[in-house]
XYZ file of C-alpha atoms in Angstrom:
462
model
C 0.005 -0.008 0.001
C 2.869 2.377 0.807
C 4.276 2.169 -2.739
C 0.959 3.083 -4.274
C 0.492 6.063 -1.986
C 4.015 7.402 -2.717
C 3.439 7.270 -6.456
C 0.116 9.086 -6.176
C 1.576 11.750 -3.905
C 4.352 12.436 -6.391
C 1.844 12.929 -9.168
C -0.323 15.240 -7.072
C 2.767 17.325 -6.223
C 3.453 17.649 -9.914
C -0.096 18.838 -10.492
C 0.251 21.446 -7.755
C 3.473 22.746 -9.284
C 2.003 22.794 -12.781
C 4.543 20.246 -13.963
C 2.338 17.110 -14.474
C 2.501 15.284 -17.772
C 0.138 12.763 -19.286
C 1.436 9.554 -17.720
C -1.128 7.251 -19.267
C 0.410 7.733 -22.700
C 4.060 7.493 -21.737
C 4.215 5.436 -18.570
C 1.426 2.854 -18.159
C 0.675 1.955 -14.552
C 1.505 -1.582 -13.516
C -1.471 -3.736 -12.410
C -1.544 -4.352 -8.679
C -3.904 -6.143 -6.321
C -4.970 -2.789 -4.894
C -5.008 -0.009 -7.502
C -5.870 3.682 -7.176
C -7.273 5.748 -10.004
C -7.793 9.487 -10.307
C -11.502 9.996 -9.934
C -14.008 12.589 -8.768
C -13.296 11.365 -5.235
C -9.897 13.107 -5.484
C -11.161 16.209 -7.267
C -11.057 18.441 -4.133
C -7.238 18.132 -4.206
C -6.832 19.493 -7.729
C -9.873 21.682 -8.342
C -9.035 25.280 -9.083
C -11.115 26.540 -6.162
C -9.419 24.307 -3.618
C -5.862 24.042 -5.016
C -3.178 25.174 -2.623
C -1.085 28.144 -3.691
C 2.370 27.401 -4.981
C 4.789 26.864 -2.149
C 2.066 26.044 0.383
C 3.821 23.750 2.881
C 0.542 22.123 3.947
C -0.483 20.945 0.476
C 1.528 17.711 0.327
C 0.476 16.447 3.773
C -3.169 17.074 2.837
C -2.806 15.118 -0.393
C -1.031 12.293 1.413
C -3.714 12.098 4.062
C -6.553 11.999 1.558
C -4.889 9.322 -0.578
C -4.239 7.132 2.453
C -7.866 7.524 3.458
C -9.037 6.438 -0.003
C -6.739 3.420 0.015
C -8.128 2.279 3.364
C -11.762 2.784 2.234
C -11.234 0.845 -0.985
C -9.470 -1.957 0.873
C -12.380 -2.208 3.299
C -14.883 -2.326 0.433
C -12.922 -5.135 -1.268
C -12.779 -7.072 1.976
C -16.542 -6.748 2.462
C -17.255 -7.966 -1.080
C -15.134 -11.083 -0.561
C -15.997 -11.744 3.039
C -18.386 -14.601 2.274
C -16.278 -16.113 -0.482
C -18.986 -15.095 -2.973
C -18.650 -13.654 -6.442
C -20.660 -10.536 -5.666
C -23.821 -11.625 -7.452
C -25.040 -13.622 -4.495
C -23.328 -11.888 -1.579
C -25.264 -12.315 1.633
C -27.129 -9.262 2.856
C -27.108 -10.752 6.348
C -25.062 -13.286 8.255
C -26.524 -16.223 10.149
C -27.082 -15.940 13.887
C -26.248 -18.495 16.583
C -28.618 -20.252 17.091
C -29.778 -19.907 13.465
C -32.807 -17.683 12.980
C -32.269 -15.757 9.744
C -34.291 -17.225 6.827
C -32.190 -18.689 4.006
C -33.897 -16.409 1.485
C -32.540 -13.401 3.361
C -29.010 -14.789 3.388
C -29.032 -15.241 -0.422
C -30.648 -12.068 -1.647
C -30.126 -12.834 -5.329
C -32.435 -15.855 -4.999
C -29.726 -18.267 -6.175
C -28.796 -20.956 -3.680
C -25.736 -23.220 -3.249
C -25.543 -26.091 -5.700
C -25.142 -29.546 -4.165
C -22.464 -32.091 -5.068
C -22.535 -32.557 -8.835
C -21.446 -36.010 -10.088
C -21.131 -37.619 -13.491
C -23.516 -40.449 -14.128
C -22.058 -43.961 -13.804
C -20.740 -45.797 -16.861
C -23.390 -47.458 -18.967
C -23.460 -51.267 -19.214
C -21.740 -51.143 -22.613
C -18.890 -49.140 -21.059
C -19.867 -45.800 -22.555
C -19.311 -42.724 -20.429
C -22.132 -40.282 -19.643
C -19.755 -37.283 -19.635
C -21.321 -36.121 -22.924
C -24.356 -34.969 -20.916
C -22.259 -32.226 -19.319
C -21.457 -30.608 -22.694
C -24.461 -31.547 -24.859
C -26.280 -28.298 -25.675
C -29.731 -29.939 -25.681
C -29.149 -31.417 -22.205
C -27.891 -28.093 -20.926
C -30.942 -26.300 -22.299
C -33.226 -28.757 -20.547
C -31.266 -28.224 -17.343
C -31.690 -24.431 -17.595
C -35.390 -24.833 -18.325
C -35.848 -26.471 -14.903
C -33.531 -24.122 -13.029
C -36.387 -22.661 -10.935
C -37.297 -26.161 -9.685
C -33.662 -27.070 -8.938
C -33.331 -23.766 -7.046
C -36.300 -24.619 -4.826
C -34.628 -27.886 -3.895
C -31.355 -26.063 -3.164
C -33.014 -23.523 -0.906
C -34.690 -26.294 1.107
C -31.373 -28.206 1.224
C -29.450 -25.211 2.541
C -32.008 -24.854 5.327
C -31.624 -28.539 6.109
C -27.829 -28.271 6.297
C -27.898 -25.327 8.683
C -30.570 -26.878 10.901
C -28.756 -30.175 11.236
C -25.534 -28.355 12.031
C -27.388 -26.605 14.832
C -28.901 -29.879 16.044
C -25.449 -31.498 16.310
C -24.368 -28.573 18.482
C -27.031 -29.023 21.159
C -28.155 -32.661 21.105
C -26.809 -34.560 24.125
C -27.827 -37.210 26.651
C -30.355 -35.961 29.193
C -32.581 -34.043 26.759
C -36.128 -35.262 26.266
C -37.072 -36.358 22.754
C -39.853 -33.765 22.673
C -37.367 -30.997 23.465
C -35.017 -32.162 20.693
C -37.799 -32.331 18.122
C -39.387 -28.993 19.020
C -36.047 -27.149 18.995
C -35.221 -28.673 15.622
C -38.624 -27.866 14.133
C -38.660 -24.300 15.491
C -35.283 -23.684 13.875
C -36.454 -25.261 10.608
C -39.550 -23.083 10.450
C -37.457 -19.930 10.846
C -34.823 -20.862 8.275
C -37.298 -22.118 5.667
C -39.542 -19.106 6.425
C -42.668 -21.201 6.835
C -45.487 -19.942 4.614
C -48.595 -22.144 4.579
C -48.103 -24.784 1.850
C -45.515 -22.761 -0.029
C -42.650 -23.426 2.359
C -42.204 -25.381 5.541
C -41.535 -28.774 7.094
C -42.068 -31.735 4.755
C -42.744 -34.291 7.475
C -42.406 -34.686 11.259
C -38.967 -35.066 12.828
C -38.107 -38.721 13.214
C -35.907 -39.449 16.227
C -36.185 -43.233 16.346
C -34.068 -44.923 19.042
C -32.060 -48.145 19.022
C -34.167 -51.057 17.695
C -36.754 -48.616 16.333
C -35.621 -47.759 12.814
C -38.122 -45.183 11.543
C -41.336 -43.185 12.004
C -41.023 -42.429 15.713
C -41.617 -38.918 16.961
C -42.902 -38.262 20.496
C -46.546 -37.544 21.074
C -47.665 -35.159 23.818
C -46.815 -36.520 27.250
C -43.938 -38.714 26.018
C -41.202 -38.418 28.643
C -38.510 -40.421 26.823
C -35.020 -39.099 27.551
C -32.018 -39.512 25.273
C -29.333 -41.700 26.881
C -25.561 -42.009 26.383
C -25.870 -45.517 24.936
C -28.712 -44.677 22.532
C -28.500 -44.772 18.732
C -30.753 -41.989 17.503
C -31.827 -41.514 13.862
C -32.609 -37.868 13.072
C -34.808 -37.803 9.969
C -36.483 -34.531 8.986
C -37.535 -32.818 5.820
C -37.912 -29.292 4.425
C -39.651 -28.079 1.311
C -40.080 -25.058 -0.936
C -43.164 -25.125 -3.164
C -43.510 -28.836 -2.508
C -39.919 -29.618 -3.580
C -38.950 -31.908 -0.750
C -35.547 -32.527 0.832
C -35.610 -35.889 2.645
C -32.324 -36.318 4.508
C -31.326 -38.223 7.645
C -28.319 -39.033 9.824
C -27.566 -41.037 12.995
C -26.346 -39.616 16.289
C -24.400 -41.628 18.853
C -22.330 -40.695 21.886
C -20.659 -44.022 22.632
C -17.830 -44.758 20.153
C -18.609 -48.485 20.196
C -21.243 -47.823 17.505
C -18.789 -46.176 15.101
C -18.505 -49.234 12.809
C -22.286 -49.515 12.590
C -22.541 -45.903 11.477
C -19.643 -46.293 9.061
C -21.305 -49.309 7.448
C -24.596 -47.501 6.832
C -22.970 -44.248 5.707
C -20.802 -46.106 3.156
C -23.802 -48.125 1.981
C -25.744 -44.901 1.357
C -22.803 -43.375 -0.524
C -22.598 -46.546 -2.603
C -26.271 -46.229 -3.494
C -25.726 -42.618 -4.500
C -22.662 -43.514 -6.578
C -24.527 -46.236 -8.476
C -27.740 -44.233 -9.035
C -28.287 -42.612 -12.405
C -30.434 -42.294 -15.523
C -31.351 -45.719 -17.004
C -29.864 -47.555 -14.001
C -31.937 -50.487 -12.768
C -33.174 -50.156 -9.188
C -32.225 -53.787 -8.430
C -28.590 -53.093 -9.366
C -28.446 -50.291 -6.782
C -29.898 -52.569 -4.121
C -27.343 -55.255 -4.872
C -24.427 -52.806 -4.560
C -25.794 -51.467 -1.229
C -26.288 -54.994 0.108
C -22.728 -56.014 -0.681
C -21.194 -52.999 1.088
C -23.459 -53.196 4.123
C -22.752 -56.849 4.844
C -19.002 -56.356 4.502
C -18.988 -54.674 7.946
C -19.023 -56.156 11.435
C -19.499 -54.392 14.737
C -18.422 -55.559 18.180
C -20.786 -54.672 21.013
C -20.077 -55.717 24.577
C -17.775 -58.536 23.515
C -20.118 -59.949 20.884
C -19.596 -59.528 17.098
C -22.528 -58.781 14.803
C -22.662 -58.616 11.043
C -24.380 -55.420 9.918
C -27.532 -56.415 8.036
C -29.530 -54.194 5.693
C -33.180 -53.918 6.786
C -34.707 -55.572 3.745
C -38.243 -54.195 4.028
C -37.105 -50.556 4.175
C -36.249 -48.735 0.951
C -35.259 -45.503 -0.664
C -37.925 -43.948 -2.857
C -38.727 -41.452 -5.589
C -40.014 -38.043 -4.537
C -42.721 -35.978 -6.236
C -44.051 -32.471 -5.671
C -45.866 -32.520 -2.320
C -45.436 -36.304 -2.409
C -42.756 -37.900 -0.261
C -43.242 -41.375 -1.780
C -43.874 -40.978 -5.513
C -44.156 -44.626 -6.522
C -40.699 -46.090 -7.180
C -38.701 -47.805 -4.463
C -34.929 -48.202 -4.235
C -34.159 -51.498 -2.493
C -31.207 -51.910 -0.142
C -30.891 -55.668 -0.736
C -30.349 -57.683 -3.900
C -33.272 -59.094 -5.813
C -35.397 -55.949 -6.271
C -37.323 -54.732 -9.307
C -35.634 -54.132 -12.645
C -37.411 -50.774 -13.076
C -35.050 -48.069 -14.277
C -34.415 -44.546 -13.011
C -35.355 -41.811 -15.480
C -34.130 -38.329 -16.340
C -35.705 -35.561 -14.263
C -36.620 -37.805 -11.354
C -35.779 -37.053 -7.705
C -34.849 -39.815 -5.237
C -34.244 -40.232 -1.549
C -31.365 -42.697 -1.314
C -31.495 -44.099 2.212
C -30.117 -47.195 3.847
C -30.757 -48.833 7.220
C -28.359 -51.191 8.963
C -29.190 -53.403 11.902
C -27.489 -55.726 14.380
C -30.799 -57.591 14.668
C -32.855 -59.623 12.198
C -32.815 -57.026 9.418
C -36.637 -56.885 9.234
C -38.968 -54.292 10.775
C -42.595 -54.457 11.896
C -45.171 -51.974 13.163
C -44.816 -51.321 16.886
C -45.519 -48.706 19.572
C -47.988 -45.817 19.494
C -48.543 -44.170 16.105
C -47.504 -40.536 15.671
C -47.048 -40.081 11.889
C -50.010 -39.599 9.533
C -50.413 -38.477 5.910
C -53.358 -37.786 3.643
C -53.659 -40.331 0.843
C -52.341 -38.605 -2.278
C -54.742 -40.380 -4.651
C -57.909 -40.295 -2.570
C -61.011 -38.860 -4.250
C -64.176 -37.573 -2.657
C -65.251 -39.690 0.296
C -68.475 -38.876 2.189
C -67.794 -38.116 5.870
C -70.557 -38.240 8.467
C -68.805 -37.130 11.630
C -68.699 -33.298 11.884
C -65.431 -33.399 13.855
C -63.868 -35.572 11.158
C -64.959 -33.051 8.501
C -63.421 -30.253 10.529
C -60.157 -32.154 11.027
C -59.906 -32.935 7.309
C -60.311 -29.222 6.542
C -57.457 -28.457 8.929
C -55.273 -31.147 7.300
C -56.035 -29.875 3.806
C -55.274 -26.262 4.756
C -52.147 -26.822 6.874
C -50.515 -29.965 5.473
C -52.137 -30.899 2.179
C -50.624 -34.234 1.141
C -47.519 -33.790 3.295
C -47.052 -35.913 6.441
C -47.918 -34.535 9.891
C -47.952 -35.719 13.476
C -50.195 -35.350 16.524
C -47.856 -32.756 18.092
C -48.489 -30.518 15.095
C -52.254 -30.794 15.546
C -51.772 -29.873 19.221
C -49.690 -26.886 18.120
C -52.588 -25.675 15.972
C -54.899 -25.726 18.978
C -56.799 -28.875 17.990
C -58.054 -31.036 20.840
C -60.101 -34.209 21.258
C -59.332 -35.173 17.680
C -58.257 -38.820 18.104
C -61.705 -40.230 17.262
C -61.967 -37.999 14.195
C -58.452 -38.951 13.124
C -59.279 -42.657 13.478
C -62.405 -42.119 11.379
C -60.375 -40.536 8.576
C -57.932 -43.447 8.722
C -60.782 -46.009 8.614
C -62.204 -44.268 5.531
C -58.841 -44.420 3.771
C -58.538 -40.641 3.540
C -55.547 -40.516 5.905
C -52.923 -43.226 6.243
C -51.213 -43.959 9.592
C -47.456 -44.625 9.645
C -46.616 -46.302 12.977
C -43.029 -46.730 14.204
C -41.064 -49.484 12.466
C -38.978 -51.674 14.765
C -36.539 -54.570 14.523
C -36.092 -57.055 17.368
C -35.772 -55.549 20.846
C -32.219 -55.158 22.096
C -30.661 -54.596 18.674
C -29.430 -51.340 17.225
C -30.266 -49.708 13.893
C -28.712 -46.812 12.013
C -29.748 -44.698 9.011
C -28.217 -42.255 6.538
C -30.080 -40.602 3.671
C -29.619 -37.993 0.924
C -31.820 -36.479 -1.777
C -30.503 -36.627 -5.337
C -31.649 -34.838 -8.513
C -31.279 -36.705 -11.811
C -30.682 -33.592 -13.888
C -30.268 -33.820 -17.700
C -26.571 -32.955 -17.410
C -25.461 -34.601 -14.172
C -26.514 -36.122 -10.880
C -26.722 -33.594 -8.032
C -26.583 -34.758 -4.398
C -28.475 -31.645 -3.381
C -28.514 -32.325 0.378
C -24.799 -33.097 0.642
C -22.947 -31.168 3.341
C -19.606 -31.064 5.117
C -20.977 -33.415 7.782
C -21.921 -36.327 5.540
């Protein structure tokens, strides 16, 4: 900085003495990381009205002082522009608080959100590479045509990343499961900027423990407390305009479960790696199965082979539809149906030290309106009222009893049962393996874009 200031001072002295020459023509200025230019900001130094008389001893110090001030100001501006590592187009207007409370849309004021992990599609069976999709103009045009949809997924994914980072910072033994879920959901609602059916939570927070693999969230009055030896699956979803991010991870405190978590995490990554356009779902399941069963875990002196839970699967995702019809097996022998361009999938795997099969157990907490249900006559007035609440607040997205309590609904269990009996609402009770075993889960959402595969929910954590 000192060299730049000295050069500018010399030129200003020349101007004051009437001896300046046109340097731009004869002596081009060398490019530097921090460059000063003569601009209207410096005009007070050389304007006729303000110019110091010849021989004024104070003129040079004034020039020096003003130049130094400008250098400092420009340096501060450059630092602010690059503070977030952004290119300027998407610089954050705000920074996130701790705990997080600033909506993602206010952090990315341009409306463009971070892209997930982009991967080439796997080699085709005949050995041909799919790298051509990255450069093919038609594929790129199709990709751009759906940019608004991809951007909705990315906004929801960024909210998910920041929420789960916050959850990892506070979750610990001794907290009640209700406290964990409510803190997570409160944070999610703020970051996603909940707005009726346009933005919000995609389904209730799953916090299934130990032998329970999925679909457990505490109902009102549940006093379950997280313990040091528990294996807790945190499974929650966010959405923007019905574009759902379904992503899950497993939390443990005792390092003896590390191999179990490693097995399931690697199995999920294997499923993601093998997924792609025209890939058969059964081939993905076979690859996951092989990786999962290659792991063993020793618990309290006994060794267990990690088994994939064969009746749990990944699935395709539709707009406002968490299960859109296709299932991604995690064992060999599944369907030969192929993945298609433009589809969205939740790639999730579950590993168990038990039998590797789950069944319905415990009190139900998860419910979801049947996506394909038509008009069904309802006789009970309270059931009609409850269905109106469900349609207005949740649509075809999953909900739980805690969320009905939060809306001020009471004495709704009979009405809810009536809607389930009529097939309008489907219950999703907790899914459990044999008691005494341990289960783990990892999950990501992937976009099968025309040009590449995007693991949109990928983060630094997993």
